PDB file of C-alpha atoms and ligand atoms in Angstrom:
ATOM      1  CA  UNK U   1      -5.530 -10.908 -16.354  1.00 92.00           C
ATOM      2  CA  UNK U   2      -2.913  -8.507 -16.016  1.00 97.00           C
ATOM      3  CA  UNK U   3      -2.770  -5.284 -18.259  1.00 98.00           C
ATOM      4  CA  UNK U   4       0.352  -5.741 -20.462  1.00 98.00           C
ATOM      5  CA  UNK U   5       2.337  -2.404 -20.301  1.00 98.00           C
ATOM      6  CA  UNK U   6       4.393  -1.449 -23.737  1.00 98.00           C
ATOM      7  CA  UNK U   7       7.164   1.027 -23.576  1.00 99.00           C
ATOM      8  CA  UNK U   8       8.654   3.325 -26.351  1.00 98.00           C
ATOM      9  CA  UNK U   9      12.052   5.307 -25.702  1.00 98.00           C
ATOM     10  CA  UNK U  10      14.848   6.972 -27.516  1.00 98.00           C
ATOM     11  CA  UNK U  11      17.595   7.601 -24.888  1.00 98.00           C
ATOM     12  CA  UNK U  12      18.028   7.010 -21.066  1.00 98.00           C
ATOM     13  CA  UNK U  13      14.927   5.596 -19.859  1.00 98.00           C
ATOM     14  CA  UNK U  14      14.308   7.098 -16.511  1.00 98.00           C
ATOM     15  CA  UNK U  15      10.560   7.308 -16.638  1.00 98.00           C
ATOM     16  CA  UNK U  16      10.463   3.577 -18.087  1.00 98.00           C
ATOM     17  CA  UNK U  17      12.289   2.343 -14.978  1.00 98.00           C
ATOM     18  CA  UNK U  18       9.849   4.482 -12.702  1.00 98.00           C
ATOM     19  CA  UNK U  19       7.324   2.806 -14.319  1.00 98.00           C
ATOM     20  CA  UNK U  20       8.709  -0.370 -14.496  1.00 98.00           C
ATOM     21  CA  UNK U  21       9.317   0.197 -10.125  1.00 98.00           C
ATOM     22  CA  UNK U  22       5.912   1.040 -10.047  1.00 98.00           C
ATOM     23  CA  UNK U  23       4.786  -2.355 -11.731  1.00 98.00           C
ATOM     24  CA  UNK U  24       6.764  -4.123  -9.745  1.00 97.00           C
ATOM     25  CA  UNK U  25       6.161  -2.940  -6.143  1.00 98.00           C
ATOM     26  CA  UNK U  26       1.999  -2.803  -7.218  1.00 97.00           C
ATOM     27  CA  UNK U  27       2.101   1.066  -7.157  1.00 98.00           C
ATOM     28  CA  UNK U  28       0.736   0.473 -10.568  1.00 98.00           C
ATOM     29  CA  UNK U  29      -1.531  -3.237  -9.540  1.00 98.00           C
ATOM     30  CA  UNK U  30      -2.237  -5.927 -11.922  1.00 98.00           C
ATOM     31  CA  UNK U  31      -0.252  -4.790 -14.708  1.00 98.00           C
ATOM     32  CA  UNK U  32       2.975  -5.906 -16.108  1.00 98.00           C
ATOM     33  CA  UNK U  33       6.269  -4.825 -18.229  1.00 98.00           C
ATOM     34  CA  UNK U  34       5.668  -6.328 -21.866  1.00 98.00           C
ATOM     35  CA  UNK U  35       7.882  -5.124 -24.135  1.00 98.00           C
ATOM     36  CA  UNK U  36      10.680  -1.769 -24.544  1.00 98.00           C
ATOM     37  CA  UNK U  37      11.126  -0.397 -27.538  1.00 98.00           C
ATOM     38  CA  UNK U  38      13.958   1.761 -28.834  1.00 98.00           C
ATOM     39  CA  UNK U  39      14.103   3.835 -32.116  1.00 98.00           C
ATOM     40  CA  UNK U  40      17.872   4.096 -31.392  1.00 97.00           C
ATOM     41  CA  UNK U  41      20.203   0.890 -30.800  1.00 96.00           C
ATOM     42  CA  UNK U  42      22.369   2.004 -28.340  1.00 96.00           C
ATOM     43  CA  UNK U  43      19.261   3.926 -26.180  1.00 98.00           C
ATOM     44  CA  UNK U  44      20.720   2.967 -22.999  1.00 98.00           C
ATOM     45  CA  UNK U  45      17.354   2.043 -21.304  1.00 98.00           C
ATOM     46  CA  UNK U  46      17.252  -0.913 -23.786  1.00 98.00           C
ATOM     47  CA  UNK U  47      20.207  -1.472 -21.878  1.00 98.00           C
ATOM     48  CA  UNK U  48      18.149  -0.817 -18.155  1.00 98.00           C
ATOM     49  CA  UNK U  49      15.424  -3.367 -19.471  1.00 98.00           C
ATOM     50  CA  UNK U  50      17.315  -5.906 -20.207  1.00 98.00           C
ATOM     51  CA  UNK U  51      19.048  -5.910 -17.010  1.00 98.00           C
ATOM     52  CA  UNK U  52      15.810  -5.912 -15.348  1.00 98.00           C
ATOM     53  CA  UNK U  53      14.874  -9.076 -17.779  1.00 98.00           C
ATOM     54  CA  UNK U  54      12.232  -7.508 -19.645  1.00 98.00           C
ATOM     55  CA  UNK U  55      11.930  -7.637 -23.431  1.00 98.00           C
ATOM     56  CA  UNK U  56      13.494  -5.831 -25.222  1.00 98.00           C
ATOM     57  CA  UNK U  57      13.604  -4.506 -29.194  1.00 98.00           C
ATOM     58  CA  UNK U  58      15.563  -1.885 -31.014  1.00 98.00           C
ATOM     59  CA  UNK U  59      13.877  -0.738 -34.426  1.00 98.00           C
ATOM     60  CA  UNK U  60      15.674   1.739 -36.724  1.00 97.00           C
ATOM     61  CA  UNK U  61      13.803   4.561 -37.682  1.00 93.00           C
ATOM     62  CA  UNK U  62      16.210   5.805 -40.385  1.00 89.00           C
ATOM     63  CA  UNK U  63      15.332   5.459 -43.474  1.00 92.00           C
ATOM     64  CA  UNK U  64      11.833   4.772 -43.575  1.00 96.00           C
ATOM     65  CA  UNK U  65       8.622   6.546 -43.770  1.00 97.00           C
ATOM     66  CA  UNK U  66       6.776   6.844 -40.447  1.00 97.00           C
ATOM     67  CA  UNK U  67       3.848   5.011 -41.365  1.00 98.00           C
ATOM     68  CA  UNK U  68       5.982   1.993 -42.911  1.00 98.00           C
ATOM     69  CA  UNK U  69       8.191   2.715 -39.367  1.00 98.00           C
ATOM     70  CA  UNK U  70       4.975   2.824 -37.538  1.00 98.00           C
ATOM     71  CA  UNK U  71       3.365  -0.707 -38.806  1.00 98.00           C
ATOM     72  CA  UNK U  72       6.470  -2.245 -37.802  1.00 98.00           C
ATOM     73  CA  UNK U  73       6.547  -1.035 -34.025  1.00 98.00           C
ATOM     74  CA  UNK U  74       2.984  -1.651 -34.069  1.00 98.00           C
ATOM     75  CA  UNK U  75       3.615  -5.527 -34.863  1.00 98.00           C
ATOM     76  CA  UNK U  76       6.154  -6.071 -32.209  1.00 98.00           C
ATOM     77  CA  UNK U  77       3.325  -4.360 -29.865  1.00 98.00           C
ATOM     78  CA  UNK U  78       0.330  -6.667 -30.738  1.00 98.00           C
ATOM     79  CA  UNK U  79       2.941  -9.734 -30.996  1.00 98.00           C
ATOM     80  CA  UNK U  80       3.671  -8.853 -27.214  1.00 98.00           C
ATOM     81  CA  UNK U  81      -0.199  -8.351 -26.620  1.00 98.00           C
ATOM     82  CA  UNK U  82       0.332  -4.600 -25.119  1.00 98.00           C
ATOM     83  CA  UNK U  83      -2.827  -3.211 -23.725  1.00 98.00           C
ATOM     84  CA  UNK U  84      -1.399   0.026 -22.704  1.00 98.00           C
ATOM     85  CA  UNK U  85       1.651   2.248 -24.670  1.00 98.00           C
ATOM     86  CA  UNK U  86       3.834   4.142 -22.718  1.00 99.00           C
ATOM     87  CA  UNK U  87       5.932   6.790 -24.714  1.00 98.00           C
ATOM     88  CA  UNK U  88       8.837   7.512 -22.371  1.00 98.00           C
ATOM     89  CA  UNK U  89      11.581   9.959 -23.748  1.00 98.00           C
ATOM     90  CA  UNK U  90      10.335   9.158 -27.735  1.00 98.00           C
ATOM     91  CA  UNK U  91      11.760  11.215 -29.669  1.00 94.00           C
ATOM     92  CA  UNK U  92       9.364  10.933 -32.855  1.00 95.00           C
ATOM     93  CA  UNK U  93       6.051  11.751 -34.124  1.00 95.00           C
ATOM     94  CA  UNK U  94       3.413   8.947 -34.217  1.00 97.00           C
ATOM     95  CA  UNK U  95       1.562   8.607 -37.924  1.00 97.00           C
ATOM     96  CA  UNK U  96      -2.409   8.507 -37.483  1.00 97.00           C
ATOM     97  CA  UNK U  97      -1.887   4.863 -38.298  1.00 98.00           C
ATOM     98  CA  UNK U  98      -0.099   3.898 -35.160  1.00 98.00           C
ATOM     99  CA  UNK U  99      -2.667   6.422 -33.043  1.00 98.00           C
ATOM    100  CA  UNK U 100      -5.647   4.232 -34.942  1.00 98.00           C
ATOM    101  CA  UNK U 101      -4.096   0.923 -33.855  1.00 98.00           C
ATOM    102  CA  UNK U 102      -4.393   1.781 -29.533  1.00 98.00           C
ATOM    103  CA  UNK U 103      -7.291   4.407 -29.128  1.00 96.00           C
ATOM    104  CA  UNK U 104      -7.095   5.987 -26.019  1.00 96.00           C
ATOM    105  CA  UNK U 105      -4.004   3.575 -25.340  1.00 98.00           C
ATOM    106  CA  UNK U 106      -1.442   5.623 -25.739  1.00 98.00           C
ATOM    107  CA  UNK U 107       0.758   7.963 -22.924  1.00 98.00           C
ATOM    108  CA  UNK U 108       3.527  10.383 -23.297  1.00 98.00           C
ATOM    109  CA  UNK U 109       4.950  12.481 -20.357  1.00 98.00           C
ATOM    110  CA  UNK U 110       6.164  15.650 -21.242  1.00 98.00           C
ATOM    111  CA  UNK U 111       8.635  17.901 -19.355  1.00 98.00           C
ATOM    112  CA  UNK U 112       6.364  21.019 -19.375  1.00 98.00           C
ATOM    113  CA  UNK U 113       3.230  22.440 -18.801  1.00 98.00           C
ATOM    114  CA  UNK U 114       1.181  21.827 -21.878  1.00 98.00           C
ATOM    115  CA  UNK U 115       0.483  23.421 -23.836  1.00 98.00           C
ATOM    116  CA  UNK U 116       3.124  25.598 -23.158  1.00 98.00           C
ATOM    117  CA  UNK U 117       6.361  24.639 -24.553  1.00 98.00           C
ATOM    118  CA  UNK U 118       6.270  21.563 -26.801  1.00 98.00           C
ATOM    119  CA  UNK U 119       8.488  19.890 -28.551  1.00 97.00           C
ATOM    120  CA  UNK U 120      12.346  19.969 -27.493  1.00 97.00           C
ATOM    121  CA  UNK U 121      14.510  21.491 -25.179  1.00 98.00           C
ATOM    122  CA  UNK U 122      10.961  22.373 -23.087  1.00 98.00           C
ATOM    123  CA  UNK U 123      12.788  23.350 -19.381  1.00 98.00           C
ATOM    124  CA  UNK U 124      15.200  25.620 -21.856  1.00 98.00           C
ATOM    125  CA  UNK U 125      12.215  26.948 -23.515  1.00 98.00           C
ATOM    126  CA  UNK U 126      10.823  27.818 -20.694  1.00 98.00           C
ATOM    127  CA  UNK U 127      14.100  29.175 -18.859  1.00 98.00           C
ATOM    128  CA  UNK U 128      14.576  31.685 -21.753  1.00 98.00           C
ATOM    129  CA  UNK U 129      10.889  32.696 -21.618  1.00 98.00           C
ATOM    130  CA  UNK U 130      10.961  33.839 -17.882  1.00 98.00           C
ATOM    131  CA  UNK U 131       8.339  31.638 -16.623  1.00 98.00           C
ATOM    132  CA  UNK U 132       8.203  31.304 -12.660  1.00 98.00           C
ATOM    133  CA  UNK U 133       6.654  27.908 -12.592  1.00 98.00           C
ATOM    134  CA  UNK U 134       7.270  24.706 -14.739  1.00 98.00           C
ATOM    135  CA  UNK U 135       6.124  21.346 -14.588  1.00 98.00           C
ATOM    136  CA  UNK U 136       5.167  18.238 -16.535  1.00 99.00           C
ATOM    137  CA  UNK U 137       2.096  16.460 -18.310  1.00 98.00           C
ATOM    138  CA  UNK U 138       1.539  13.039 -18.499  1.00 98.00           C
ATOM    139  CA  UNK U 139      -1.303  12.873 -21.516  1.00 98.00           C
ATOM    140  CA  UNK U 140      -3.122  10.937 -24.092  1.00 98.00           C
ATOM    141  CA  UNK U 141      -1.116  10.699 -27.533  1.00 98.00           C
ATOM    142  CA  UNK U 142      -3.016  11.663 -31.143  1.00 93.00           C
ATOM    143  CA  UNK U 143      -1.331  12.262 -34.130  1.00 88.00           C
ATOM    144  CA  UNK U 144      -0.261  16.030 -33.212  1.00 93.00           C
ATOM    145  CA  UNK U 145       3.034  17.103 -31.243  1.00 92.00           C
ATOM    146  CA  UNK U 146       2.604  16.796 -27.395  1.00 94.00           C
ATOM    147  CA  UNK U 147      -1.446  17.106 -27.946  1.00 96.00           C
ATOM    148  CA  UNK U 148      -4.227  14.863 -26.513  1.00 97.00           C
ATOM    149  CA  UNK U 149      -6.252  15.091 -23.647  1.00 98.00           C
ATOM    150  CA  UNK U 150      -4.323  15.735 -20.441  1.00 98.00           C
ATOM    151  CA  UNK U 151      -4.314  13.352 -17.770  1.00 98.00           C
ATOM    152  CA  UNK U 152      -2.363  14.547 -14.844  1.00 98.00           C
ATOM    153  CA  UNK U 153       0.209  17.901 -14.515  1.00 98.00           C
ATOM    154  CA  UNK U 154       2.351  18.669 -11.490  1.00 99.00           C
ATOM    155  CA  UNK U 155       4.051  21.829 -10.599  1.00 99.00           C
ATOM    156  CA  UNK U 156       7.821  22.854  -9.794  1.00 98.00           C
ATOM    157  CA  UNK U 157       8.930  26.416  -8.631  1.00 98.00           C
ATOM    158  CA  UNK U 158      11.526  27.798 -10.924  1.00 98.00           C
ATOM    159  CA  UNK U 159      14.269  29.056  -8.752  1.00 98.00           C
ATOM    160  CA  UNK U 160      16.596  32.674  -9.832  1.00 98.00           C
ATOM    161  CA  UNK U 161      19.198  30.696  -9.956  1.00 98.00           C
ATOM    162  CA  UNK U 162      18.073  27.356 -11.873  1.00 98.00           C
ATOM    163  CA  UNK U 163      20.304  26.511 -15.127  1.00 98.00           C
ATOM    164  CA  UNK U 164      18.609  24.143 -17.714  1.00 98.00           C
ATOM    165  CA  UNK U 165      20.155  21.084 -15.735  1.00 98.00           C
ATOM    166  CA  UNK U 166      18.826  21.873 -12.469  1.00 98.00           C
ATOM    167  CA  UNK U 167      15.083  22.746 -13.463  1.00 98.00           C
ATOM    168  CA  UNK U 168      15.102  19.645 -15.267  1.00 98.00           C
ATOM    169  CA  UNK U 169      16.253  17.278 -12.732  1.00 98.00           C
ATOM    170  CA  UNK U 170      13.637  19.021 -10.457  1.00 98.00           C
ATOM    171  CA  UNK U 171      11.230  18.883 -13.333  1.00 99.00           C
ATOM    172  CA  UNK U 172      12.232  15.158 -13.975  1.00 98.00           C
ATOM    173  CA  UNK U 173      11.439  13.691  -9.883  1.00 98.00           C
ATOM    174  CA  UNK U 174       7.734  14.900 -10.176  1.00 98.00           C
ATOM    175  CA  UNK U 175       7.957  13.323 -14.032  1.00 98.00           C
ATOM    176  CA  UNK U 176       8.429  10.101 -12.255  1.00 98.00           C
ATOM    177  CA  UNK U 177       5.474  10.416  -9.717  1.00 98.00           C
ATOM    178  CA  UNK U 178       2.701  11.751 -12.202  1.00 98.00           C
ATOM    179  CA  UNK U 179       3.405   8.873 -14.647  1.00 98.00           C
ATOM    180  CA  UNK U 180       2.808   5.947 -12.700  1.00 98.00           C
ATOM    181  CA  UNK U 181      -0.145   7.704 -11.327  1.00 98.00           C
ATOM    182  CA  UNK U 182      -1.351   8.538 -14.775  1.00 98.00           C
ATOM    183  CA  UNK U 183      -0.969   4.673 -16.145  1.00 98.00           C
ATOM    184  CA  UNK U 184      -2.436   3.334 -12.766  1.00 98.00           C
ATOM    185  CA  UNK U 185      -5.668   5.901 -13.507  1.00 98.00           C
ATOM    186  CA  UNK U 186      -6.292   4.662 -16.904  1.00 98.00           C
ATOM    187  CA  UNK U 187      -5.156   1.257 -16.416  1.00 98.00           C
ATOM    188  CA  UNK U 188      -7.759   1.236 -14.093  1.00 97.00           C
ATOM    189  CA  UNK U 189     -10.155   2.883 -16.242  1.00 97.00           C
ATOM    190  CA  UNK U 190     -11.277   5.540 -13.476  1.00 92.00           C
ATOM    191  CA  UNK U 191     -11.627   8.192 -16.157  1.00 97.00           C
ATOM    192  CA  UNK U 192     -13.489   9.764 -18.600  1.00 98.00           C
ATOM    193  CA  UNK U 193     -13.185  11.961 -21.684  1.00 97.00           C
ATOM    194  CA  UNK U 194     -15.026  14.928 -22.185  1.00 97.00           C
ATOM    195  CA  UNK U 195     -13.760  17.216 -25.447  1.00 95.00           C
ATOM    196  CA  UNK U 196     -10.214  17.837 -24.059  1.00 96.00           C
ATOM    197  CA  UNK U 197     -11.335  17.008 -20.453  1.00 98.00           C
ATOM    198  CA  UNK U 198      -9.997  13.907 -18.718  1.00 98.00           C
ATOM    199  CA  UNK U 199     -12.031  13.584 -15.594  1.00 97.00           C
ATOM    200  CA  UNK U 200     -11.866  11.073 -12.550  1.00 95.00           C
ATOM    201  CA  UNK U 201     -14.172   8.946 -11.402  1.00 93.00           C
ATOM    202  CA  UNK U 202     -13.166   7.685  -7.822  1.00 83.00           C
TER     203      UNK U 202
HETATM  204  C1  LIG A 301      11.953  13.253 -20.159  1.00 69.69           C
HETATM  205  O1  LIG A 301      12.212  14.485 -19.547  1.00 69.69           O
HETATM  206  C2  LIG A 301      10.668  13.314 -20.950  1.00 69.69           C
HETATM  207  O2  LIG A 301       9.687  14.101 -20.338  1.00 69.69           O
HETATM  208  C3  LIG A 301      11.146  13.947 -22.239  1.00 69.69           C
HETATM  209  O3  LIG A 301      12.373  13.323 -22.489  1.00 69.69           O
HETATM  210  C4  LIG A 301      12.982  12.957 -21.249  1.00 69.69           C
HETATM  211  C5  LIG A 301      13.340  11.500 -21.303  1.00 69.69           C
HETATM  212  O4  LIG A 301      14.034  11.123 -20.140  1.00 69.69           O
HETATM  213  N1  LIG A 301      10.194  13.734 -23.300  1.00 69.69           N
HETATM  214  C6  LIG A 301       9.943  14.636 -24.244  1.00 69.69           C
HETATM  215  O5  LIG A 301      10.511  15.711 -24.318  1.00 69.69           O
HETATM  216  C7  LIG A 301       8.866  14.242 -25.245  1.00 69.69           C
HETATM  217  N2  LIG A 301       8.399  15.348 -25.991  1.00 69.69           N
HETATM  218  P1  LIG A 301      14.143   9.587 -19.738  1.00 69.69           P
HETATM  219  O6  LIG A 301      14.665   8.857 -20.978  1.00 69.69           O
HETATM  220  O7  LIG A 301      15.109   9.554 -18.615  1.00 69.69           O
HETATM  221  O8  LIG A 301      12.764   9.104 -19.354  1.00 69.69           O
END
């Protein structure tokens, strides 16, 4: 049966519709685009699914306390039988509840090299600091900002001459690479986690 792919996103959705390429050319085999969820209405890769017919759901965040915000994404996940959660572009916290609910089943890409430089405005962050090389991390999600095992990093050159826009669009191409790679690895379940260490097994 095919593994049912969930996806989780606050604004544009780039790295939903790489994965959502992926699925669809077999980059990423036997798998398929369940569900994209939006904390924010007008996220326009709600917008992106839709036109790609997938299903889509926007649930309001404000208001509510994570956990009762959590139980309700959570819901719409197991209602659309998601075996694997993608966070693409999320811009919240997830409560220990939600992390309880998919063990091991959840992703987030990140536009830096963890652990350096969580949380927002990363390729800024790491502009101002002076760093000579950036990069991303697609890894496994707990209940801690842009923590959990990593899966897969890759590695961009930051240029004298790079402004926040231009090391992020350079940061963003290998984003789209290392994520389908990273669901298609644990999809596949050629992995295993020791402490922190996500190894391969080919
Ligand atoms: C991406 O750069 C992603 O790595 C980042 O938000 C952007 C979303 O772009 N995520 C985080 O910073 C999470 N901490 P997208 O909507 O085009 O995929």
């Amino acid at each position: 049966m095919k593994k049912r792919i969930g996806v989780l996103l606050s604004g544009r959705g780039s790295n939903f519709e790489a994965l959502a390429d992926s699925v669809a050319s077999g980059r990423i085999p036997d798998a398929e685009s369940a569900i994209v969820i939006s904390n924010r209405e007008g996220a326009p890769g709600l917008e992106r699914a839709k036109s790609r017919g997938i299903s889509t759901r926007a649930i309001p965040s404000k208001g509510l306390e994570r956990e009762t915000y959590d139980r309700q994404v959570v819901a719409v996940l197991n209602e659309h039988k998601v075996d694997l959660v993608c966070l693409a572009g999320y811009m919240r916290l997830l409560s220990p509840f939600f992390v309880s609910s998919f063990p091991n089943r959840i992703l987030n890409i990140h536009p830096s090299l963890l652990p350096s430089f969580p949380g927002l405005e990363s390729q800024r962050q790491a502009l101002e600091y002076g760093v000579k090389f950036a990069g991303c991390t697609v890894h496994f999600v707990d209940e801690n900002l842009d923590a959990g095992p990593i899966v897969l990093q890759s590695v961009v050159p930051v240029k004298d001459d790079d402004t926040e826009d231009t090391l992020s669009a350079r940061i963003l191409q290998e984003e789209h690479k290392i994520y389908s790679e990273a669901v298609r690895i644990v999809l596949e379940g050629r992995y295993k986690i020791e402490g922190r260490r996500v190894m391969r097994i080919t």
